[in-house]
Amino acid sequence: MVALIAIAVVVVFALVFAARTIRVIPQARAGVVERLGRYSRTLEPGLAIVTPFVDRVRPLVDLREQVVNFSPQSVITDDNVVVAIETVLYFTITDPRSATYEVANPLQAIEQLTVTTLRNVIGGLTLEATLTARENVNAELRTVLDEATGKWGIRINRVEIKSVDPPADIRTAMEKQMRAERDRRAAILTAEGSRQSQILTAEGEKQAAVLQAEGEREAAVLRAEGESKAIDTVFKAIHEGRPTRDLLSYEYLKMLPQLAEGDANKVFVVPSEFAGAFGGIGEALSRSFGNRPGSADPGDAERAEDNGAGGLPAGDPAPGQLPTGGSGGKPPATGGSGGKPPADGGSGDKPPAGAGPSR
């Protein structure tokens, strides 16, 4: 019985000895070993053997990146505005020995250092700069904290300002300022748009006026060229056709009614050439009626030629008289009536007998 008890005690002692001798360190963990109260070594992940009752393994140190959210801290800005700033810190323990022996409470030390550094940085910035320049504040905080925690075996990976909460009255004033700024920008944009619209409208009207003027000029030039060519063509046609005086007189009389048209024409002025034109028409009518059978004695022309008369042909009335003929019972016209000089072929504009106007 005593032997059994002794064997049991030996087995229990062996188990306890083995448990204190063999240690398994998990991944991303590190163990600090103290031998007789002094630092001996750092255990890496895996199986490790320690001397029982001589070596002591302190609590394992987490080597993974850790995140700490610090509560909001009251900070006064450069323009004397109290704001509450909440920060988030990312850090990693790089040296388990320093993190164990250099600082008693790493998290509390980092928090206090963050608050102090944050007050120093924000104290030199205005509220607007604090709200808009967070990247610069984060970079400056990380630089200061990383330099201070380097001797503790801790590396500061990142520092972020989670929120910046100014007082309620400051937020109200900021909202009013933002609304006023947006209204000002909207008014400026509206004015610029109106100005651009007016400028573009004026430029369009100017270009339209220039194009219209150029079109009118080209149209006037083309119209003048067309009229010039038309006049030239008519002039050439008239000269090539050799019109008689009778035709010209008739065309002249046809234009007289057009001169009298219009509501504003109160007085109709007959030009001095009217008598000459009428005389030409009379001569044409006289020749027309004179050539008809029974209108005159055919021997009058022969007698006029035998007597040597050089005036108008037989049957032609004198200027200003109606034509004679066999119809109407009108007496024949005499060469000396009405105070006119005798038709001797040498007076007036009439050509000698046999040399009348060409047809």
Tab-separated table of C-alpha atoms in Angstrom:
chain	number	residue	atom	x	y	z
A	1	MET	CA	0.000	0.000	0.000
A	2	VAL	CA	2.783	2.332	0.861
A	3	ALA	CA	4.510	1.377	-2.344
A	4	LEU	CA	1.439	2.325	-4.363
A	5	ILE	CA	1.241	5.660	-2.725
A	6	ALA	CA	4.883	6.294	-3.446
A	7	ILE	CA	4.482	5.327	-7.056
A	8	ALA	CA	1.489	7.676	-7.422
A	9	VAL	CA	3.420	10.543	-5.915
A	10	VAL	CA	6.308	9.899	-8.287
A	11	VAL	CA	3.981	9.855	-11.295
A	12	VAL	CA	2.298	13.116	-10.286
A	13	PHE	CA	5.668	14.737	-9.763
A	14	ALA	CA	6.827	13.511	-13.147
A	15	LEU	CA	3.727	14.965	-14.824
A	16	VAL	CA	4.141	18.309	-13.110
A	17	PHE	CA	7.809	18.330	-13.990
A	18	ALA	CA	7.060	17.573	-17.623
A	19	ALA	CA	4.336	20.253	-17.768
A	20	ARG	CA	6.691	22.882	-16.433
A	21	THR	CA	9.471	21.711	-18.688
A	22	ILE	CA	7.704	21.459	-22.058
A	23	ARG	CA	5.973	24.665	-23.342
A	24	VAL	CA	4.141	25.142	-26.645
A	25	ILE	CA	4.137	28.738	-27.949
A	26	PRO	CA	1.313	29.550	-30.447
A	27	GLN	CA	1.869	31.376	-33.719
A	28	ALA	CA	2.156	35.192	-33.494
A	29	ARG	CA	2.933	34.924	-29.820
A	30	ALA	CA	6.164	35.290	-27.877
A	31	GLY	CA	7.165	34.227	-24.390
A	32	VAL	CA	9.662	35.986	-22.150
A	33	VAL	CA	11.628	33.566	-19.945
A	34	GLU	CA	13.067	34.692	-16.608
A	35	ARG	CA	15.674	32.588	-14.858
A	36	LEU	CA	15.831	33.221	-11.190
A	37	GLY	CA	14.070	36.547	-11.666
A	38	ARG	CA	16.221	37.860	-14.507
A	39	TYR	CA	15.540	37.954	-18.234
A	40	SER	CA	16.887	34.855	-19.869
A	41	ARG	CA	15.480	34.551	-23.365
A	42	THR	CA	12.426	34.967	-25.606
A	43	LEU	CA	10.567	31.895	-26.706
A	44	GLU	CA	9.585	31.704	-30.386
A	45	PRO	CA	6.397	30.011	-31.642
A	46	GLY	CA	6.644	26.226	-31.421
A	47	LEU	CA	7.852	23.661	-28.835
A	48	ALA	CA	10.198	24.964	-26.143
A	49	ILE	CA	11.979	23.362	-23.182
A	50	VAL	CA	12.488	25.297	-19.973
A	51	THR	CA	14.024	24.347	-16.685
A	52	PRO	CA	11.307	23.796	-14.106
A	53	PHE	CA	11.453	25.643	-10.818
A	54	VAL	CA	14.313	27.730	-12.255
A	55	ASP	CA	12.871	29.366	-15.389
A	56	ARG	CA	9.571	31.231	-15.345
A	57	VAL	CA	7.627	32.122	-18.487
A	58	ARG	CA	5.810	35.453	-18.300
A	59	PRO	CA	2.384	35.915	-19.962
A	60	LEU	CA	2.604	35.593	-23.713
A	61	VAL	CA	2.947	38.754	-25.771
A	62	ASP	CA	0.654	39.215	-28.816
A	63	LEU	CA	2.715	40.126	-31.883
A	64	ARG	CA	-0.261	40.888	-34.158
A	65	GLU	CA	-1.344	44.408	-35.095
A	66	GLN	CA	-3.701	45.765	-32.499
A	67	VAL	CA	-6.352	48.461	-32.692
A	68	VAL	CA	-7.154	50.787	-29.834
A	69	ASN	CA	-10.050	53.262	-29.866
A	70	PHE	CA	-9.453	56.155	-27.508
A	71	SER	CA	-12.390	58.018	-26.024
A	72	PRO	CA	-13.076	61.631	-27.226
A	73	GLN	CA	-10.710	64.193	-25.787
A	74	SER	CA	-11.420	67.911	-25.383
A	75	VAL	CA	-8.938	69.966	-27.383
A	76	ILE	CA	-8.756	73.761	-27.821
A	77	THR	CA	-7.940	74.984	-31.318
A	78	ASP	CA	-5.934	78.048	-32.256
A	79	ASP	CA	-9.120	80.132	-32.602
A	80	ASN	CA	-10.265	79.181	-29.066
A	81	VAL	CA	-12.876	76.610	-30.038
A	82	VAL	CA	-13.249	73.547	-27.806
A	83	VAL	CA	-13.709	70.395	-29.856
A	84	ALA	CA	-13.982	66.741	-28.896
A	85	ILE	CA	-11.642	64.544	-30.940
A	86	GLU	CA	-11.849	60.770	-31.019
A	87	THR	CA	-8.831	58.870	-32.316
A	88	VAL	CA	-8.072	55.329	-33.443
A	89	LEU	CA	-4.578	53.875	-33.053
A	90	TYR	CA	-2.993	50.916	-34.877
A	91	PHE	CA	0.231	49.508	-33.362
A	92	THR	CA	2.376	46.373	-33.350
A	93	ILE	CA	4.763	45.006	-30.703
A	94	THR	CA	8.082	44.397	-32.373
A	95	ASP	CA	10.251	43.632	-29.293
A	96	PRO	CA	8.575	41.552	-26.533
A	97	ARG	CA	11.446	42.159	-24.077
A	98	SER	CA	11.225	45.976	-24.359
A	99	ALA	CA	7.415	45.919	-24.279
A	100	THR	CA	7.650	43.852	-21.080
A	101	TYR	CA	10.402	45.662	-19.193
A	102	GLU	CA	10.503	49.216	-20.630
A	103	VAL	CA	6.906	50.267	-19.926
A	104	ALA	CA	4.527	49.072	-17.270
A	105	ASN	CA	1.227	49.663	-19.108
A	106	PRO	CA	1.784	50.087	-22.845
A	107	LEU	CA	-1.838	50.914	-23.750
A	108	GLN	CA	-2.202	53.598	-21.105
A	109	ALA	CA	1.147	55.079	-22.040
A	110	ILE	CA	0.182	55.205	-25.712
A	111	GLU	CA	-3.180	56.782	-24.915
A	112	GLN	CA	-1.715	59.548	-22.796
A	113	LEU	CA	0.996	60.203	-25.333
A	114	THR	CA	-1.633	60.392	-28.096
A	115	VAL	CA	-3.756	62.883	-26.143
A	116	THR	CA	-0.754	65.098	-25.363
A	117	THR	CA	0.507	65.062	-28.935
A	118	LEU	CA	-2.989	65.690	-30.280
A	119	ARG	CA	-3.412	68.785	-28.112
A	120	ASN	CA	-0.067	70.130	-29.215
A	121	VAL	CA	-0.880	69.612	-32.902
A	122	ILE	CA	-4.496	70.849	-32.810
A	123	GLY	CA	-3.540	73.837	-30.659
A	124	GLY	CA	-1.657	75.311	-33.596
A	125	LEU	CA	-4.517	74.881	-36.066
A	126	THR	CA	-7.822	76.656	-36.519
A	127	LEU	CA	-11.131	74.824	-36.503
A	128	GLU	CA	-11.438	74.950	-40.271
A	129	ALA	CA	-7.894	73.643	-40.713
A	130	THR	CA	-8.603	70.867	-38.220
A	131	LEU	CA	-11.664	69.797	-40.181
A	132	THR	CA	-10.012	69.967	-43.579
A	133	ALA	CA	-6.417	68.935	-42.857
A	134	ARG	CA	-6.914	65.586	-41.169
A	135	GLU	CA	-4.287	63.864	-43.280
A	136	ASN	CA	-1.625	66.281	-42.087
A	137	VAL	CA	-2.709	65.849	-38.455
A	138	ASN	CA	-2.647	62.058	-38.796
A	139	ALA	CA	0.832	62.078	-40.313
A	140	GLU	CA	2.208	64.382	-37.621
A	141	LEU	CA	0.668	62.294	-34.831
A	142	ARG	CA	2.096	59.090	-36.270
A	143	THR	CA	5.584	60.598	-36.550
A	144	VAL	CA	5.614	61.819	-32.939
A	145	LEU	CA	4.111	58.628	-31.464
A	146	ASP	CA	6.340	56.293	-33.449
A	147	GLU	CA	9.430	58.144	-32.284
A	148	ALA	CA	8.323	58.038	-28.639
A	149	THR	CA	7.221	54.374	-28.599
A	150	GLY	CA	10.247	53.059	-30.479
A	151	LYS	CA	12.176	52.422	-27.245
A	152	TRP	CA	9.190	50.489	-25.869
A	153	GLY	CA	9.415	47.948	-28.653
A	154	ILE	CA	6.126	49.222	-30.152
A	155	ARG	CA	5.668	50.452	-33.715
A	156	ILE	CA	2.818	52.852	-34.455
A	157	ASN	CA	1.445	51.846	-37.841
A	158	ARG	CA	-1.353	54.342	-38.240
A	159	VAL	CA	-3.216	57.061	-36.361
A	160	GLU	CA	-6.648	58.200	-37.515
A	161	ILE	CA	-8.902	60.976	-36.262
A	162	LYS	CA	-12.252	59.269	-36.034
A	163	SER	CA	-14.423	62.322	-35.360
A	164	VAL	CA	-14.184	66.023	-34.589
A	165	ASP	CA	-17.231	67.360	-32.743
A	166	PRO	CA	-17.409	71.137	-32.222
A	167	PRO	CA	-20.050	72.678	-29.920
A	168	ALA	CA	-23.662	72.943	-31.061
A	169	ASP	CA	-23.598	76.728	-31.572
A	170	ILE	CA	-20.430	76.429	-33.628
A	171	ARG	CA	-22.049	73.762	-35.798
A	172	THR	CA	-25.059	76.045	-36.339
A	173	ALA	CA	-22.812	78.938	-37.332
A	174	MET	CA	-20.853	76.661	-39.639
A	175	GLU	CA	-24.048	75.478	-41.317
A	176	LYS	CA	-25.174	79.074	-41.869
A	177	GLN	CA	-21.760	79.959	-43.260
A	178	MET	CA	-21.828	76.942	-45.540
A	179	ARG	CA	-25.325	77.832	-46.753
A	180	ALA	CA	-24.289	81.440	-47.402
A	181	GLU	CA	-21.183	80.290	-49.238
A	182	ARG	CA	-23.219	77.959	-51.403
A	183	ASP	CA	-25.720	80.735	-52.144
A	184	ARG	CA	-22.858	83.036	-53.100
A	185	ARG	CA	-21.385	80.428	-55.422
A	186	ALA	CA	-24.784	79.792	-56.963
A	187	ALA	CA	-25.264	83.540	-57.572
A	188	ILE	CA	-21.795	83.803	-59.101
A	189	LEU	CA	-22.418	80.830	-61.354
A	190	THR	CA	-25.797	82.258	-62.393
A	191	ALA	CA	-24.222	85.636	-63.191
A	192	GLU	CA	-21.413	84.010	-65.153
A	193	GLY	CA	-23.901	81.913	-67.074
A	194	SER	CA	-26.002	84.987	-67.878
A	195	ARG	CA	-22.902	86.888	-68.972
A	196	GLN	CA	-21.741	84.060	-71.196
A	197	SER	CA	-25.233	83.764	-72.635
A	198	GLN	CA	-25.371	87.473	-73.455
A	199	ILE	CA	-21.886	87.368	-74.966
A	200	LEU	CA	-22.744	84.387	-77.129
A	201	THR	CA	-26.051	85.983	-78.139
A	202	ALA	CA	-24.304	89.235	-79.079
A	203	GLU	CA	-21.646	87.367	-81.041
A	204	GLY	CA	-24.330	85.379	-82.828
A	205	GLU	CA	-26.274	88.543	-83.706
A	206	LYS	CA	-23.077	90.217	-84.905
A	207	GLN	CA	-22.174	87.277	-87.108
A	208	ALA	CA	-25.738	87.114	-88.394
A	209	ALA	CA	-25.666	90.844	-89.207
A	210	VAL	CA	-22.294	90.495	-90.929
A	211	LEU	CA	-23.479	87.515	-92.942
A	212	GLN	CA	-26.726	89.295	-93.829
A	213	ALA	CA	-24.810	92.399	-94.911
A	214	GLU	CA	-22.444	90.284	-96.989
A	215	GLY	CA	-25.405	88.484	-98.524
A	216	GLU	CA	-27.149	91.761	-99.346
A	217	ARG	CA	-23.925	93.112	-100.823
A	218	GLU	CA	-23.415	90.042	-102.976
A	219	ALA	CA	-27.093	90.114	-103.960
A	220	ALA	CA	-26.822	93.803	-104.904
A	221	VAL	CA	-23.654	93.111	-106.897
A	222	LEU	CA	-25.283	90.185	-108.684
A	223	ARG	CA	-28.456	92.197	-109.254
A	224	ALA	CA	-26.431	95.085	-110.687
A	225	GLU	CA	-24.444	92.715	-112.868
A	226	GLY	CA	-27.686	91.111	-114.065
A	227	GLU	CA	-29.268	94.479	-114.830
A	228	SER	CA	-26.097	95.554	-116.573
A	229	LYS	CA	-26.067	92.419	-118.704
A	230	ALA	CA	-29.790	92.805	-119.384
A	231	ILE	CA	-29.381	96.431	-120.485
A	232	ASP	CA	-26.391	95.491	-122.593
A	233	THR	CA	-28.339	92.621	-124.174
A	234	VAL	CA	-31.367	94.846	-124.860
A	235	PHE	CA	-29.135	97.591	-126.250
A	236	LYS	CA	-27.380	95.135	-128.560
A	237	ALA	CA	-30.683	93.613	-129.616
A	238	ILE	CA	-32.128	97.049	-130.401
A	239	HIS	CA	-29.130	98.072	-132.472
A	240	GLU	CA	-28.914	94.758	-134.231
A	241	GLY	CA	-32.680	94.771	-134.964
A	242	ARG	CA	-32.582	98.356	-136.329
A	243	PRO	CA	-36.025	99.434	-135.004
A	244	THR	CA	-38.015	102.072	-136.916
A	245	ARG	CA	-39.111	105.346	-135.508
A	246	ASP	CA	-42.718	104.187	-135.581
A	247	LEU	CA	-41.967	101.280	-133.265
A	248	LEU	CA	-40.067	103.489	-130.835
A	249	SER	CA	-42.916	106.023	-130.829
A	250	TYR	CA	-45.474	103.297	-130.149
A	251	GLU	CA	-43.431	101.863	-127.287
A	252	TYR	CA	-43.065	105.345	-125.844
A	253	LEU	CA	-46.822	105.844	-125.838
A	254	LYS	CA	-47.336	102.458	-124.172
A	255	MET	CA	-45.178	103.622	-121.218
A	256	LEU	CA	-47.239	106.774	-120.586
A	257	PRO	CA	-50.068	104.996	-118.644
A	258	GLN	CA	-47.527	103.398	-116.332
A	259	LEU	CA	-46.139	106.821	-115.506
A	260	ALA	CA	-49.628	107.958	-114.436
A	261	GLU	CA	-50.251	104.978	-112.115
A	262	GLY	CA	-50.226	105.356	-108.348
A	263	ASP	CA	-52.427	106.995	-105.723
A	264	ALA	CA	-49.909	109.769	-105.098
A	265	ASN	CA	-49.942	110.979	-108.701
A	266	LYS	CA	-52.227	114.036	-108.687
A	267	VAL	CA	-50.819	115.767	-111.758
A	268	PHE	CA	-49.950	114.007	-115.025
A	269	VAL	CA	-47.185	115.804	-116.877
A	270	VAL	CA	-47.104	115.233	-120.611
A	271	PRO	CA	-43.532	115.528	-121.869
A	272	SER	CA	-42.614	117.742	-124.810
A	273	GLU	CA	-41.813	114.680	-126.890
A	274	PHE	CA	-45.495	113.677	-126.880
A	275	ALA	CA	-46.275	115.691	-130.062
A	276	GLY	CA	-43.343	114.127	-131.879
A	277	ALA	CA	-44.391	110.653	-130.734
A	278	PHE	CA	-47.967	111.256	-131.768
A	279	GLY	CA	-46.750	112.521	-135.139
A	280	GLY	CA	-44.750	109.333	-135.609
A	281	ILE	CA	-47.865	107.252	-134.849
A	282	GLY	CA	-49.842	109.365	-137.297
A	283	GLU	CA	-47.287	108.745	-139.996
A	284	ALA	CA	-47.415	105.016	-139.327
A	285	LEU	CA	-51.193	104.975	-139.468
A	286	SER	CA	-51.137	107.081	-142.636
A	287	ARG	CA	-48.824	104.666	-144.364
A	288	SER	CA	-50.916	101.767	-143.127
A	289	PHE	CA	-54.175	103.162	-144.423
A	290	GLY	CA	-52.546	104.528	-147.554
A	291	ASN	CA	-51.499	101.097	-148.739
A	292	ARG	CA	-55.021	99.687	-148.513
A	293	PRO	CA	-56.978	99.458	-151.790
A	294	GLY	CA	-59.365	102.321	-152.449
A	295	SER	CA	-57.822	104.530	-149.844
A	296	ALA	CA	-56.136	106.982	-152.275
A	297	ASP	CA	-55.506	107.576	-155.962
A	298	PRO	CA	-52.534	105.508	-157.058
A	299	GLY	CA	-51.532	108.161	-159.487
A	300	ASP	CA	-50.894	110.714	-156.774
A	301	ALA	CA	-47.499	109.300	-156.040
A	302	GLU	CA	-46.604	109.310	-159.747
A	303	ARG	CA	-47.800	112.883	-160.122
A	304	ALA	CA	-45.833	113.875	-157.058
A	305	GLU	CA	-42.719	112.321	-158.504
A	306	ASP	CA	-43.362	113.934	-161.914
A	307	ASN	CA	-43.840	117.370	-160.349
A	308	GLY	CA	-40.583	116.927	-158.376
A	309	ALA	CA	-42.182	117.136	-154.920
A	310	GLY	CA	-39.718	115.991	-152.265
A	311	GLY	CA	-42.049	116.042	-149.285
A	312	LEU	CA	-43.834	113.178	-147.672
A	313	PRO	CA	-45.102	110.251	-149.698
A	314	ALA	CA	-48.601	110.288	-151.012
A	315	GLY	CA	-51.113	109.673	-148.333
A	316	ASP	CA	-48.795	110.644	-145.445
A	317	PRO	CA	-50.169	113.493	-143.319
A	318	ALA	CA	-48.111	116.394	-142.234
A	319	PRO	CA	-46.828	116.409	-138.654
A	320	GLY	CA	-49.674	117.139	-136.289
A	321	GLN	CA	-52.491	116.180	-138.744
A	322	LEU	CA	-54.684	113.114	-139.033
A	323	PRO	CA	-54.113	110.676	-141.843
A	324	THR	CA	-56.122	110.944	-145.060
A	325	GLY	CA	-57.748	108.165	-147.021
A	326	GLY	CA	-60.770	106.989	-148.811
A	327	SER	CA	-62.721	106.298	-145.621
A	328	GLY	CA	-64.286	108.832	-143.263
A	329	GLY	CA	-64.843	111.488	-145.962
A	330	LYS	CA	-61.925	113.617	-144.779
A	331	PRO	CA	-60.418	116.016	-147.291
A	332	PRO	CA	-56.869	115.342	-148.306
A	333	ALA	CA	-54.167	117.281	-146.529
A	334	THR	CA	-52.400	120.057	-148.402
A	335	GLY	CA	-48.754	120.765	-148.104
A	336	GLY	CA	-49.198	124.423	-147.156
A	337	SER	CA	-52.075	124.277	-144.632
A	338	GLY	CA	-51.730	125.207	-141.004
A	339	GLY	CA	-48.786	127.515	-141.615
A	340	LYS	CA	-46.539	124.624	-142.344
A	341	PRO	CA	-43.834	125.037	-144.901
A	342	PRO	CA	-44.373	123.202	-148.167
A	343	ALA	CA	-43.036	119.661	-148.296
A	344	ASP	CA	-40.098	120.326	-150.581
A	345	GLY	CA	-37.816	117.618	-149.238
A	346	GLY	CA	-35.420	120.098	-147.692
A	347	SER	CA	-37.280	121.214	-144.601
A	348	GLY	CA	-37.796	119.449	-141.242
A	349	ASP	CA	-36.471	116.119	-140.259
A	350	LYS	CA	-38.262	114.155	-142.956
A	351	PRO	CA	-36.123	112.343	-145.458
A	352	PRO	CA	-36.655	112.901	-149.205
A	353	ALA	CA	-39.166	110.830	-151.116
A	354	GLY	CA	-38.156	107.251	-151.574
A	355	ALA	CA	-35.763	107.352	-148.593
A	356	GLY	CA	-38.207	106.771	-145.761
A	357	PRO	CA	-37.284	104.947	-142.517
A	358	SER	CA	-36.173	101.414	-143.044
A	359	ARG	CA	-38.335	98.623	-141.804
